[in-house]
Amino acid sequence: MTSLFFRVHGETAMTLCCGLRSFFQFFKTPVYHQQTKPRTLRHVYFRSLASASGLSESVELFGKLYPRDDYTNVTPKILSKVGKNLHNQKYHPLWLIKERIKDHFYKQYIGRFGNPLFSVYDNMCPVVTIEQNFDSLLIPFDHASRKKGDNYYLTCNHMLRAHTSAHQRDLVRSGLDAFLVAGDVYRRDEIDSSHYPVFHQMEGVRLFSNHELFANVPDGEDLLLFEKSPRTPQKQETHTLEAVKLVEFNLKQTLGKLMTHLFGGGLEIRWVDCYFPFTHPSFEMEIKFQGEWLEVLGCGVMEQQLVNSGGAHEKIGWAFGLGLERLAMILYNIPDIRLFWSKDERFLKQFRVSHIDQEVTFQPLSKYPPLINDISFWLPSQGYSENDFYDLVRSIGGDLVEKVSLFDQFTHPKTEKLSHCYRITYRHMERTLTQEEVRVLHKALEITAEQELGVVGRY
């Protein structure tokens, strides 16, 4: 499900000193980091090297210090994105999508006293505990989604949330039974036009009591939410089939109305059965848009153990999660996820609308030419992670890097050492890059990769 649902080696002081000395003797040309502000390659390299060596004893976020430990892997580049809250910046395309969803739920679902049924939370702290992010969602201890290589850890106990679902149990525990959560989430991932280490999610939860679920069903007072029976592909062991089918119907009807609101009438929708640890049964929703079937969200009937842990033992519920960038890229035909972080007025002014439901026809910006460089190196015998390399690329190249692809692997027949060759596409969103700018960035990447990742270059 989009929301619910998804080694840097230390160096001795002597090695650091020698590495810096040889580096400064080797290369002293300025580098243009990220978009406009010139910095020296020396500065880029030293900052990255200092971070990798643990010279800063703590990570500070929102006025709180998190002492570094063996799990700490969050980078300065990622920390610089925390608190930006693009989804709360008025007239930003992510804000528009969030507001349209919020407005739809406010108007469509009214409580007993005329107030909106769903509460909305869009400013919750992105720093969560490991227990909130994984354990509270019943994610097994050995599940792949917990891997250090896929997440940004502040310490062994705290991390930047990987999904807004990290708040789900606590909100249920506070007494809420219908709510939406929107926020920034963080995952280490590949580098291309549709992936970014910081993105934004929105999820919804609705719980039903026995009376709420069966009130409009003939003889509904005789029906029950719970029973003890075997788990099947259609239901959990604690739920009655009647209850699950009604919850599933309400869930799909709710999401169908939402997608029709966003994309317009006549929308074709299909449901695909799938698996998530925190819902059963579980589904992915696909819509047919411009002739293609596109997966837009994941959802399902909440695992009763999760609901019970929030103190709602007498209720049953559904949950869904979607990516705001995913919807915005489809709706507005935005070709590159980096554009959401752009400050280019040619991009931002297109979303300054008089009403949130006003149609936006996105006009693509002029695409400046790419510059492509390859980098190849021998991997260390252990401890190498592709996501470590991608983080290093992002730290040095910033948003100037459009894509990184592993296009060749080679195993030496005698030494059995493995070599990786990556193709890196550099492209500025607002101007043409020069060969010299890219050469400086690429050289910084080559040197820093050897120092931080323990690889041996084949340049």
GROMACS .gro file of C-alpha atoms in nm:
model
  459
    1MET     CA    1   0.000   0.000   0.000
    2THR     CA    2   0.142   0.339  -0.086
    3SER     CA    3   0.114   0.466   0.270
    4LEU     CA    4   0.061   0.177   0.508
    5PHE     CA    5   0.163  -0.033   0.278
    6PHE     CA    6   0.547  -0.037   0.201
    7ARG     CA    7   2.790   0.086   0.510
    8VAL     CA    8   2.954   0.381   0.538
    9HIS     CA    9   3.296   0.266   0.665
   10GLY     CA   10   3.468   0.461   0.942
   11GLU     CA   11   3.820   0.587   0.891
   12THR     CA   12   4.103   0.640   1.138
   13ALA     CA   13   4.215   0.996   1.204
   14MET     CA   14   4.535   0.929   1.014
   15THR     CA   15   4.348   0.804   0.709
   16LEU     CA   16   4.118   1.105   0.718
   17CYS     CA   17   4.409   1.347   0.734
   18CYS     CA   18   4.595   1.172   0.454
   19GLY     CA   19   4.280   1.153   0.246
   20LEU     CA   20   4.207   1.522   0.284
   21ARG     CA   21   4.566   1.621   0.218
   22SER     CA   22   4.588   1.418  -0.103
   23PHE     CA   23   4.246   1.539  -0.209
   24PHE     CA   24   4.331   1.908  -0.167
   25GLN     CA   25   4.656   1.861  -0.355
   26PHE     CA   26   4.475   1.677  -0.631
   27PHE     CA   27   4.178   1.902  -0.697
   28LYS     CA   28   4.102   2.262  -0.601
   29THR     CA   29   3.842   2.365  -0.858
   30PRO     CA   30   3.508   2.519  -0.744
   31VAL     CA   31   3.193   2.312  -0.770
   32TYR     CA   32   2.838   2.431  -0.819
   33HIS     CA   33   2.640   2.226  -0.569
   34GLN     CA   34   2.269   2.183  -0.634
   35GLN     CA   35   2.137   2.473  -0.837
   36THR     CA   36   2.304   2.810  -0.814
   37LYS     CA   37   2.526   2.873  -0.512
   38PRO     CA   38   2.895   2.805  -0.582
   39ARG     CA   39   3.085   2.597  -0.329
   40THR     CA   40   3.426   2.439  -0.339
   41LEU     CA   41   3.477   2.072  -0.401
   42ARG     CA   42   3.684   2.079  -0.084
   43HIS     CA   43   3.373   2.189   0.107
   44VAL     CA   44   3.151   1.921  -0.048
   45TYR     CA   45   3.404   1.649   0.021
   46PHE     CA   46   3.484   1.753   0.376
   47ARG     CA   47   3.119   1.788   0.471
   48SER     CA   48   3.038   1.441   0.341
   49LEU     CA   49   3.350   1.290   0.496
   50ALA     CA   50   3.280   1.449   0.834
   51SER     CA   51   2.927   1.313   0.830
   52ALA     CA   52   3.044   0.963   0.743
   53SER     CA   53   3.311   0.968   1.013
   54GLY     CA   54   3.068   1.060   1.289
   55LEU     CA   55   3.247   1.384   1.384
   56SER     CA   56   2.909   1.527   1.477
   57GLU     CA   57   2.799   1.334   1.784
   58SER     CA   58   2.426   1.401   1.748
   59VAL     CA   59   2.161   1.472   1.489
   60GLU     CA   60   1.946   1.771   1.580
   61LEU     CA   61   1.584   1.797   1.463
   62PHE     CA   62   1.307   2.019   1.594
   63GLY     CA   63   1.522   2.125   1.888
   64LYS     CA   64   1.594   1.771   2.003
   65LEU     CA   65   1.929   1.591   1.992
   66TYR     CA   66   1.954   1.228   1.876
   67PRO     CA   67   2.295   1.077   1.966
   68ARG     CA   68   2.445   0.895   1.669
   69ASP     CA   69   2.485   0.520   1.688
   70ASP     CA   70   2.550   0.233   1.448
   71TYR     CA   71   2.205   0.277   1.292
   72THR     CA   72   2.237   0.648   1.211
   73ASN     CA   73   2.234   0.691   0.833
   74VAL     CA   74   2.038   1.011   0.768
   75THR     CA   75   2.236   1.255   0.550
   76PRO     CA   76   2.260   1.636   0.560
   77LYS     CA   77   2.083   1.643   0.224
   78ILE     CA   78   1.782   1.463   0.367
   79LEU     CA   79   1.784   1.666   0.689
   80SER     CA   80   1.766   1.984   0.480
   81LYS     CA   81   1.428   1.867   0.346
   82VAL     CA   82   1.271   1.800   0.687
   83GLY     CA   83   1.013   2.061   0.780
   84LYS     CA   84   0.961   2.194   0.427
   85ASN     CA   85   0.606   2.051   0.427
   86LEU     CA   86   0.533   2.103   0.058
   87HIS     CA   87   0.182   1.967   0.116
   88ASN     CA   88   0.107   2.269   0.339
   89GLN     CA   89   0.249   2.538   0.107
   90LYS     CA   90  -0.048   2.721  -0.040
   91TYR     CA   91  -0.089   2.677  -0.417
   92HIS     CA   92   0.178   2.410  -0.436
   93PRO     CA   93   0.047   2.121  -0.653
   94LEU     CA   94   0.074   1.881  -0.357
   95TRP     CA   95  -0.124   2.125  -0.144
   96LEU     CA   96  -0.389   2.141  -0.416
   97ILE     CA   97  -0.427   1.762  -0.425
   98LYS     CA   98  -0.440   1.742  -0.044
   99GLU     CA   99  -0.698   2.020  -0.022
  100ARG     CA  100  -0.917   1.863  -0.289
  101ILE     CA  101  -0.917   1.531  -0.104
  102LYS     CA  102  -0.982   1.702   0.229
  103ASP     CA  103  -1.264   1.913   0.086
  104HIS     CA  104  -1.425   1.605  -0.070
  105PHE     CA  105  -1.428   1.416   0.261
  106TYR     CA  106  -1.552   1.721   0.453
  107LYS     CA  107  -1.849   1.767   0.217
  108GLN     CA  108  -1.929   1.402   0.146
  109TYR     CA  109  -1.924   1.264   0.501
  110ILE     CA  110  -2.109   1.452   0.774
  111GLY     CA  111  -2.136   1.346   1.137
  112ARG     CA  112  -2.445   1.332   1.356
  113PHE     CA  113  -2.420   1.696   1.462
  114GLY     CA  114  -2.357   1.842   1.116
  115ASN     CA  115  -1.978   1.852   1.151
  116PRO     CA  116  -1.737   1.677   0.913
  117LEU     CA  117  -1.706   1.310   1.004
  118PHE     CA  118  -1.332   1.292   0.920
  119SER     CA  119  -1.067   1.479   1.116
  120VAL     CA  120  -0.755   1.587   0.923
  121TYR     CA  121  -0.398   1.586   1.054
  122ASP     CA  122  -0.136   1.733   0.822
  123ASN     CA  123   0.136   1.865   1.051
  124MET     CA  124   0.246   1.568   1.260
  125CYS     CA  125   0.617   1.537   1.342
  126PRO     CA  126   0.799   1.311   1.092
  127VAL     CA  127   1.033   1.178   1.362
  128VAL     CA  128   0.884   0.856   1.498
  129THR     CA  129   1.001   0.557   1.697
  130ILE     CA  130   1.081   0.222   1.541
  131GLU     CA  131   0.786   0.086   1.738
  132GLN     CA  132   0.548   0.338   1.579
  133ASN     CA  133   0.676   0.286   1.227
  134PHE     CA  134   0.691  -0.095   1.231
  135ASP     CA  135   0.576  -0.275   1.547
  136SER     CA  136   0.246  -0.088   1.581
  137LEU     CA  137   0.161  -0.197   1.226
  138LEU     CA  138   0.237  -0.564   1.294
  139ILE     CA  139   0.535  -0.561   1.058
  140PRO     CA  140   0.746  -0.869   1.143
  141PHE     CA  141   1.090  -0.809   1.291
  142ASP     CA  142   1.260  -0.975   0.991
  143HIS     CA  143   1.044  -0.799   0.729
  144ALA     CA  144   1.238  -0.647   0.438
  145SER     CA  145   1.079  -0.303   0.489
  146ARG     CA  146   1.276  -0.258   0.815
  147LYS     CA  147   1.615  -0.274   0.643
  148LYS     CA  148   1.861   0.001   0.719
  149GLY     CA  149   1.928   0.022   0.348
  150ASP     CA  150   1.567   0.127   0.282
  151ASN     CA  151   1.507   0.377   0.563
  152TYR     CA  152   1.654   0.687   0.725
  153TYR     CA  153   1.742   0.614   1.086
  154LEU     CA  154   1.834   0.883   1.338
  155THR     CA  155   1.923   0.622   1.600
  156CYS     CA  156   1.843   0.258   1.662
  157ASN     CA  157   1.519   0.376   1.826
  158HIS     CA  158   1.414   0.673   1.611
  159MET     CA  159   1.374   0.732   1.239
  160LEU     CA  160   1.215   0.957   0.980
  161ARG     CA  161   0.877   0.794   0.917
  162ALA     CA  162   0.857   0.570   0.612
  163HIS     CA  163   0.479   0.613   0.593
  164THR     CA  164   0.211   0.826   0.756
  165SER     CA  165   0.064   0.503   0.893
  166ALA     CA  166   0.318   0.536   1.176
  167HIS     CA  167   0.058   0.758   1.348
  168GLN     CA  168  -0.239   0.530   1.290
  169ARG     CA  169  -0.242   0.334   1.617
  170ASP     CA  170  -0.190   0.648   1.828
  171LEU     CA  171  -0.478   0.834   1.658
  172VAL     CA  172  -0.711   0.538   1.708
  173ARG     CA  173  -0.597   0.524   2.071
  174SER     CA  174  -0.691   0.892   2.112
  175GLY     CA  175  -1.052   0.799   2.039
  176LEU     CA  176  -1.078   0.887   1.670
  177ASP     CA  177  -1.267   0.655   1.439
  178ALA     CA  178  -1.256   0.856   1.112
  179PHE     CA  179  -0.947   1.054   1.012
  180LEU     CA  180  -0.709   1.153   0.732
  181VAL     CA  181  -0.334   1.199   0.777
  182ALA     CA  182  -0.108   1.381   0.532
  183GLY     CA  183   0.266   1.432   0.559
  184ASP     CA  184   0.618   1.395   0.427
  185VAL     CA  185   0.774   1.048   0.437
  186TYR     CA  186   1.129   0.926   0.380
  187ARG     CA  187   1.267   0.619   0.203
  188ARG     CA  188   1.604   0.540   0.051
  189ASP     CA  189   1.543   0.450  -0.310
  190GLU     CA  190   1.673   0.450  -0.664
  191ILE     CA  191   1.719   0.774  -0.857
  192ASP     CA  192   1.494   0.845  -1.156
  193SER     CA  193   1.211   1.074  -1.265
  194SER     CA  194   0.949   0.906  -1.045
  195HIS     CA  195   1.148   0.837  -0.726
  196TYR     CA  196   1.268   1.082  -0.463
  197PRO     CA  197   1.385   1.008  -0.106
  198VAL     CA  198   1.125   1.250   0.034
  199PHE     CA  199   0.766   1.227  -0.083
  200HIS     CA  200   0.418   1.288   0.057
  201GLN     CA  201   0.136   1.057   0.151
  202MET     CA  202  -0.225   1.079   0.256
  203GLU     CA  203  -0.414   0.803   0.426
  204GLY     CA  204  -0.756   0.749   0.569
  205VAL     CA  205  -0.903   0.530   0.844
  206ARG     CA  206  -1.265   0.461   0.929
  207LEU     CA  207  -1.393   0.242   1.213
  208PHE     CA  208  -1.747   0.110   1.257
  209SER     CA  209  -1.936  -0.008   1.561
  210ASN     CA  210  -2.189  -0.290   1.527
  211HIS     CA  211  -2.474  -0.038   1.510
  212GLU     CA  212  -2.302   0.190   1.255
  213LEU     CA  213  -2.223  -0.095   1.017
  214PHE     CA  214  -2.557  -0.277   1.026
  215ALA     CA  215  -2.798   0.013   1.088
  216ASN     CA  216  -2.933   0.015   0.732
  217VAL     CA  217  -2.938  -0.362   0.688
  218PRO     CA  218  -3.275  -0.543   0.727
  219ASP     CA  219  -3.267  -0.737   1.054
  220GLY     CA  220  -2.923  -0.588   1.113
  221GLU     CA  221  -2.967  -0.604   1.488
  222ASP     CA  222  -2.917  -0.981   1.460
  223LEU     CA  223  -2.581  -0.950   1.281
  224LEU     CA  224  -2.241  -0.948   1.454
  225LEU     CA  225  -1.898  -0.801   1.382
  226PHE     CA  226  -1.697  -1.080   1.541
  227GLU     CA  227  -1.674  -1.456   1.558
  228LYS     CA  228  -1.408  -1.720   1.606
  229SER     CA  229  -1.349  -1.907   1.282
  230PRO     CA  230  -1.061  -1.999   1.047
  231ARG     CA  231  -0.889  -1.724   0.849
  232THR     CA  232  -0.974  -1.743   0.479
  233PRO     CA  233  -0.877  -1.538   0.172
  234GLN     CA  234  -1.200  -1.342   0.226
  235LYS     CA  235  -1.178  -1.264   0.599
  236GLN     CA  236  -0.980  -1.265   0.922
  237GLU     CA  237  -1.036  -1.527   1.190
  238THR     CA  238  -1.209  -1.276   1.421
  239HIS     CA  239  -1.452  -1.123   1.168
  240THR     CA  240  -1.786  -1.240   1.038
  241LEU     CA  241  -1.815  -1.258   0.662
  242GLU     CA  242  -2.117  -1.024   0.669
  243ALA     CA  243  -1.919  -0.756   0.851
  244VAL     CA  244  -1.617  -0.783   0.622
  245LYS     CA  245  -1.827  -0.762   0.306
  246LEU     CA  246  -2.001  -0.446   0.430
  247VAL     CA  247  -1.670  -0.284   0.532
  248GLU     CA  248  -1.517  -0.378   0.197
  249PHE     CA  249  -1.818  -0.236   0.010
  250ASN     CA  250  -1.800   0.092   0.205
  251LEU     CA  251  -1.425   0.117   0.145
  252LYS     CA  252  -1.446   0.065  -0.231
  253GLN     CA  253  -1.747   0.296  -0.263
  254THR     CA  254  -1.564   0.569  -0.067
  255LEU     CA  255  -1.250   0.545  -0.280
  256GLY     CA  256  -1.445   0.521  -0.605
  257LYS     CA  257  -1.620   0.849  -0.521
  258LEU     CA  258  -1.286   1.009  -0.434
  259MET     CA  259  -1.125   0.914  -0.765
  260THR     CA  260  -1.429   1.030  -0.960
  261HIS     CA  261  -1.408   1.362  -0.776
  262LEU     CA  262  -1.040   1.398  -0.871
  263PHE     CA  263  -1.043   1.263  -1.226
  264GLY     CA  264  -1.401   1.322  -1.340
  265GLY     CA  265  -1.699   1.107  -1.431
  266GLY     CA  266  -1.686   0.797  -1.649
  267LEU     CA  267  -1.365   0.678  -1.483
  268GLU     CA  268  -1.291   0.307  -1.519
  269ILE     CA  269  -1.178   0.144  -1.194
  270ARG     CA  270  -1.060  -0.206  -1.117
  271TRP     CA  271  -0.951  -0.378  -0.796
  272VAL     CA  272  -0.655  -0.612  -0.763
  273ASP     CA  273  -0.620  -0.851  -0.469
  274CYS     CA  274  -0.285  -0.816  -0.292
  275TYR     CA  275  -0.112  -0.869   0.044
  276PHE     CA  276  -0.014  -0.626   0.319
  277PRO     CA  277   0.085  -0.726   0.675
  278PHE     CA  278  -0.162  -0.479   0.830
  279THR     CA  279  -0.483  -0.542   0.632
  280HIS     CA  280  -0.679  -0.848   0.524
  281PRO     CA  281  -0.832  -0.871   0.275
  282SER     CA  282  -0.617  -0.616   0.088
  283PHE     CA  283  -0.657  -0.446  -0.249
  284GLU     CA  284  -0.484  -0.213  -0.492
  285MET     CA  285  -0.696   0.030  -0.690
  286GLU     CA  286  -0.618   0.090  -1.056
  287ILE     CA  287  -0.775   0.354  -1.278
  288LYS     CA  288  -0.779   0.373  -1.656
  289PHE     CA  289  -0.637   0.712  -1.743
  290GLN     CA  290  -0.546   0.822  -2.096
  291GLY     CA  291  -0.572   0.461  -2.213
  292GLU     CA  292  -0.346   0.312  -1.943
  293TRP     CA  293  -0.422   0.123  -1.623
  294LEU     CA  294  -0.244   0.299  -1.335
  295GLU     CA  295  -0.214   0.184  -0.973
  296VAL     CA  296  -0.308   0.479  -0.751
  297LEU     CA  297  -0.352   0.345  -0.396
  298GLY     CA  298  -0.359   0.047  -0.162
  299CYS     CA  299  -0.622  -0.035   0.096
  300GLY     CA  300  -0.791  -0.308   0.297
  301VAL     CA  301  -0.979  -0.418   0.606
  302MET     CA  302  -0.759  -0.337   0.905
  303GLU     CA  303  -0.610  -0.627   1.096
  304GLN     CA  304  -0.818  -0.655   1.412
  305GLN     CA  305  -0.505  -0.691   1.625
  306LEU     CA  306  -0.402  -0.343   1.510
  307VAL     CA  307  -0.746  -0.199   1.587
  308ASN     CA  308  -0.743  -0.366   1.929
  309SER     CA  309  -0.400  -0.221   2.009
  310GLY     CA  310  -0.557   0.123   1.966
  311GLY     CA  311  -0.820   0.036   2.223
  312ALA     CA  312  -1.111   0.002   1.976
  313HIS     CA  313  -1.190  -0.361   2.059
  314GLU     CA  314  -1.559  -0.332   1.969
  315LYS     CA  315  -1.502  -0.184   1.623
  316ILE     CA  316  -1.395  -0.298   1.277
  317GLY     CA  317  -1.244  -0.074   1.011
  318TRP     CA  318  -1.075   0.000   0.682
  319ALA     CA  319  -0.766   0.195   0.585
  320PHE     CA  320  -0.620   0.330   0.260
  321GLY     CA  321  -0.301   0.507   0.161
  322LEU     CA  322  -0.202   0.706  -0.147
  323GLY     CA  323   0.094   0.910  -0.272
  324LEU     CA  324   0.026   1.279  -0.339
  325GLU     CA  325   0.310   1.304  -0.591
  326ARG     CA  326   0.175   1.003  -0.777
  327LEU     CA  327  -0.169   1.160  -0.813
  328ALA     CA  328  -0.030   1.504  -0.904
  329MET     CA  329   0.200   1.360  -1.172
  330ILE     CA  330  -0.095   1.177  -1.329
  331LEU     CA  331  -0.348   1.461  -1.298
  332TYR     CA  332  -0.120   1.741  -1.413
  333ASN     CA  333   0.110   1.536  -1.639
  334ILE     CA  334   0.419   1.644  -1.444
  335PRO     CA  335   0.710   1.448  -1.595
  336ASP     CA  336   0.975   1.468  -1.321
  337ILE     CA  337   0.929   1.432  -0.945
  338ARG     CA  338   1.211   1.681  -0.881
  339LEU     CA  339   0.984   1.958  -1.009
  340PHE     CA  340   0.786   1.948  -0.685
  341TRP     CA  341   1.093   2.090  -0.510
  342SER     CA  342   1.154   2.356  -0.774
  343LYS     CA  343   1.131   2.725  -0.689
  344ASP     CA  344   1.100   2.811  -1.059
  345GLU     CA  345   0.811   3.056  -1.099
  346ARG     CA  346   0.732   2.909  -1.440
  347PHE     CA  347   0.633   2.591  -1.257
  348LEU     CA  348   0.475   2.729  -0.940
  349LYS     CA  349   0.260   3.001  -1.099
  350GLN     CA  350   0.065   2.741  -1.298
  351PHE     CA  351  -0.099   2.620  -0.976
  352ARG     CA  352  -0.210   2.957  -0.840
  353VAL     CA  353  -0.579   2.900  -0.895
  354SER     CA  354  -0.882   3.092  -0.769
  355HIS     CA  355  -1.049   2.769  -0.649
  356ILE     CA  356  -0.898   2.433  -0.558
  357ASP     CA  357  -1.120   2.250  -0.808
  358GLN     CA  358  -1.019   2.475  -1.097
  359GLU     CA  359  -0.871   2.270  -1.379
  360VAL     CA  360  -0.497   2.307  -1.427
  361THR     CA  361  -0.339   2.240  -1.764
  362PHE     CA  362   0.030   2.205  -1.691
  363GLN     CA  363   0.260   2.355  -1.950
  364PRO     CA  364   0.594   2.169  -1.953
  365LEU     CA  365   0.905   2.375  -1.895
  366SER     CA  366   1.176   2.382  -2.156
  367LYS     CA  367   1.388   2.073  -2.101
  368TYR     CA  368   1.756   2.157  -2.086
  369PRO     CA  369   2.002   1.909  -2.237
  370PRO     CA  370   2.139   1.628  -2.016
  371LEU     CA  371   2.503   1.549  -1.955
  372ILE     CA  372   2.581   1.181  -1.900
  373ASN     CA  373   2.883   1.039  -1.718
  374ASP     CA  374   2.963   0.682  -1.614
  375ILE     CA  375   3.132   0.566  -1.297
  376SER     CA  376   3.263   0.214  -1.234
  377PHE     CA  377   3.434   0.059  -0.935
  378TRP     CA  378   3.518  -0.268  -0.762
  379LEU     CA  379   3.292  -0.339  -0.467
  380PRO     CA  380   3.430  -0.417  -0.120
  381SER     CA  381   3.394  -0.777  -0.005
  382GLN     CA  382   3.107  -0.683   0.226
  383GLY     CA  383   2.899  -0.390   0.348
  384TYR     CA  384   2.817  -0.230   0.012
  385SER     CA  385   2.460  -0.115  -0.051
  386GLU     CA  386   2.330   0.044  -0.371
  387ASN     CA  387   2.118   0.281  -0.162
  388ASP     CA  388   2.436   0.401   0.013
  389PHE     CA  389   2.572   0.494  -0.328
  390TYR     CA  390   2.246   0.664  -0.428
  391ASP     CA  391   2.252   0.868  -0.106
  392LEU     CA  392   2.610   0.969  -0.180
  393VAL     CA  393   2.511   1.079  -0.531
  394ARG     CA  394   2.225   1.286  -0.389
  395SER     CA  395   2.450   1.442  -0.125
  396ILE     CA  396   2.704   1.558  -0.382
  397GLY     CA  397   2.493   1.615  -0.694
  398GLY     CA  398   2.169   1.719  -0.528
  399ASP     CA  399   1.880   1.776  -0.765
  400LEU     CA  400   2.118   1.816  -1.056
  401VAL     CA  401   2.112   1.437  -1.083
  402GLU     CA  402   1.813   1.324  -1.286
  403LYS     CA  403   1.877   0.951  -1.299
  404VAL     CA  404   2.125   0.683  -1.190
  405SER     CA  405   2.112   0.340  -1.347
  406LEU     CA  406   2.324   0.031  -1.294
  407PHE     CA  407   2.388  -0.080  -1.650
  408ASP     CA  408   2.678  -0.323  -1.617
  409GLN     CA  409   2.813  -0.577  -1.367
  410PHE     CA  410   3.133  -0.772  -1.406
  411THR     CA  411   3.292  -1.045  -1.195
  412HIS     CA  412   3.668  -1.083  -1.232
  413PRO     CA  413   3.742  -1.445  -1.336
  414LYS     CA  414   4.047  -1.475  -1.109
  415THR     CA  415   3.982  -1.256  -0.805
  416GLU     CA  416   3.603  -1.302  -0.819
  417LYS     CA  417   3.567  -0.936  -0.728
  418LEU     CA  418   3.245  -0.771  -0.845
  419SER     CA  419   3.242  -0.447  -1.040
  420HIS     CA  420   2.946  -0.211  -1.086
  421CYS     CA  421   2.916   0.050  -1.357
  422TYR     CA  422   2.654   0.323  -1.314
  423ARG     CA  423   2.532   0.574  -1.571
  424ILE     CA  424   2.455   0.912  -1.416
  425THR     CA  425   2.237   1.165  -1.598
  426TYR     CA  426   2.290   1.526  -1.488
  427ARG     CA  427   2.030   1.786  -1.585
  428HIS     CA  428   1.949   2.124  -1.433
  429MET     CA  429   1.578   2.204  -1.411
  430GLU     CA  430   1.627   2.575  -1.486
  431ARG     CA  431   1.935   2.621  -1.704
  432THR     CA  432   2.197   2.441  -1.911
  433LEU     CA  433   2.477   2.274  -1.718
  434THR     CA  434   2.832   2.314  -1.839
  435GLN     CA  435   3.074   2.028  -1.893
  436GLU     CA  436   3.305   2.182  -1.633
  437GLU     CA  437   3.036   2.189  -1.364
  438VAL     CA  438   2.954   1.825  -1.423
  439ARG     CA  439   3.321   1.726  -1.439
  440VAL     CA  440   3.380   1.878  -1.096
  441LEU     CA  441   3.075   1.708  -0.944
  442HIS     CA  442   3.164   1.374  -1.099
  443LYS     CA  443   3.523   1.393  -0.976
  444ALA     CA  444   3.394   1.467  -0.624
  445LEU     CA  445   3.172   1.162  -0.650
  446GLU     CA  446   3.458   0.935  -0.760
  447ILE     CA  447   3.684   1.041  -0.475
  448THR     CA  448   3.415   1.040  -0.207
  449ALA     CA  449   3.284   0.698  -0.313
  450GLU     CA  450   3.630   0.549  -0.252
  451GLN     CA  451   3.666   0.723   0.084
  452GLU     CA  452   3.317   0.654   0.219
  453LEU     CA  453   3.202   0.330   0.059
  454GLY     CA  454   3.530   0.142   0.044
  455VAL     CA  455   3.509   0.088  -0.332
  456VAL     CA  456   3.809   0.092  -0.568
  457GLY     CA  457   3.765   0.304  -0.877
  458ARG     CA  458   3.806   0.180  -1.234
  459TYR     CA  459   3.838   0.526  -1.385
   0.00000   0.00000   0.00000
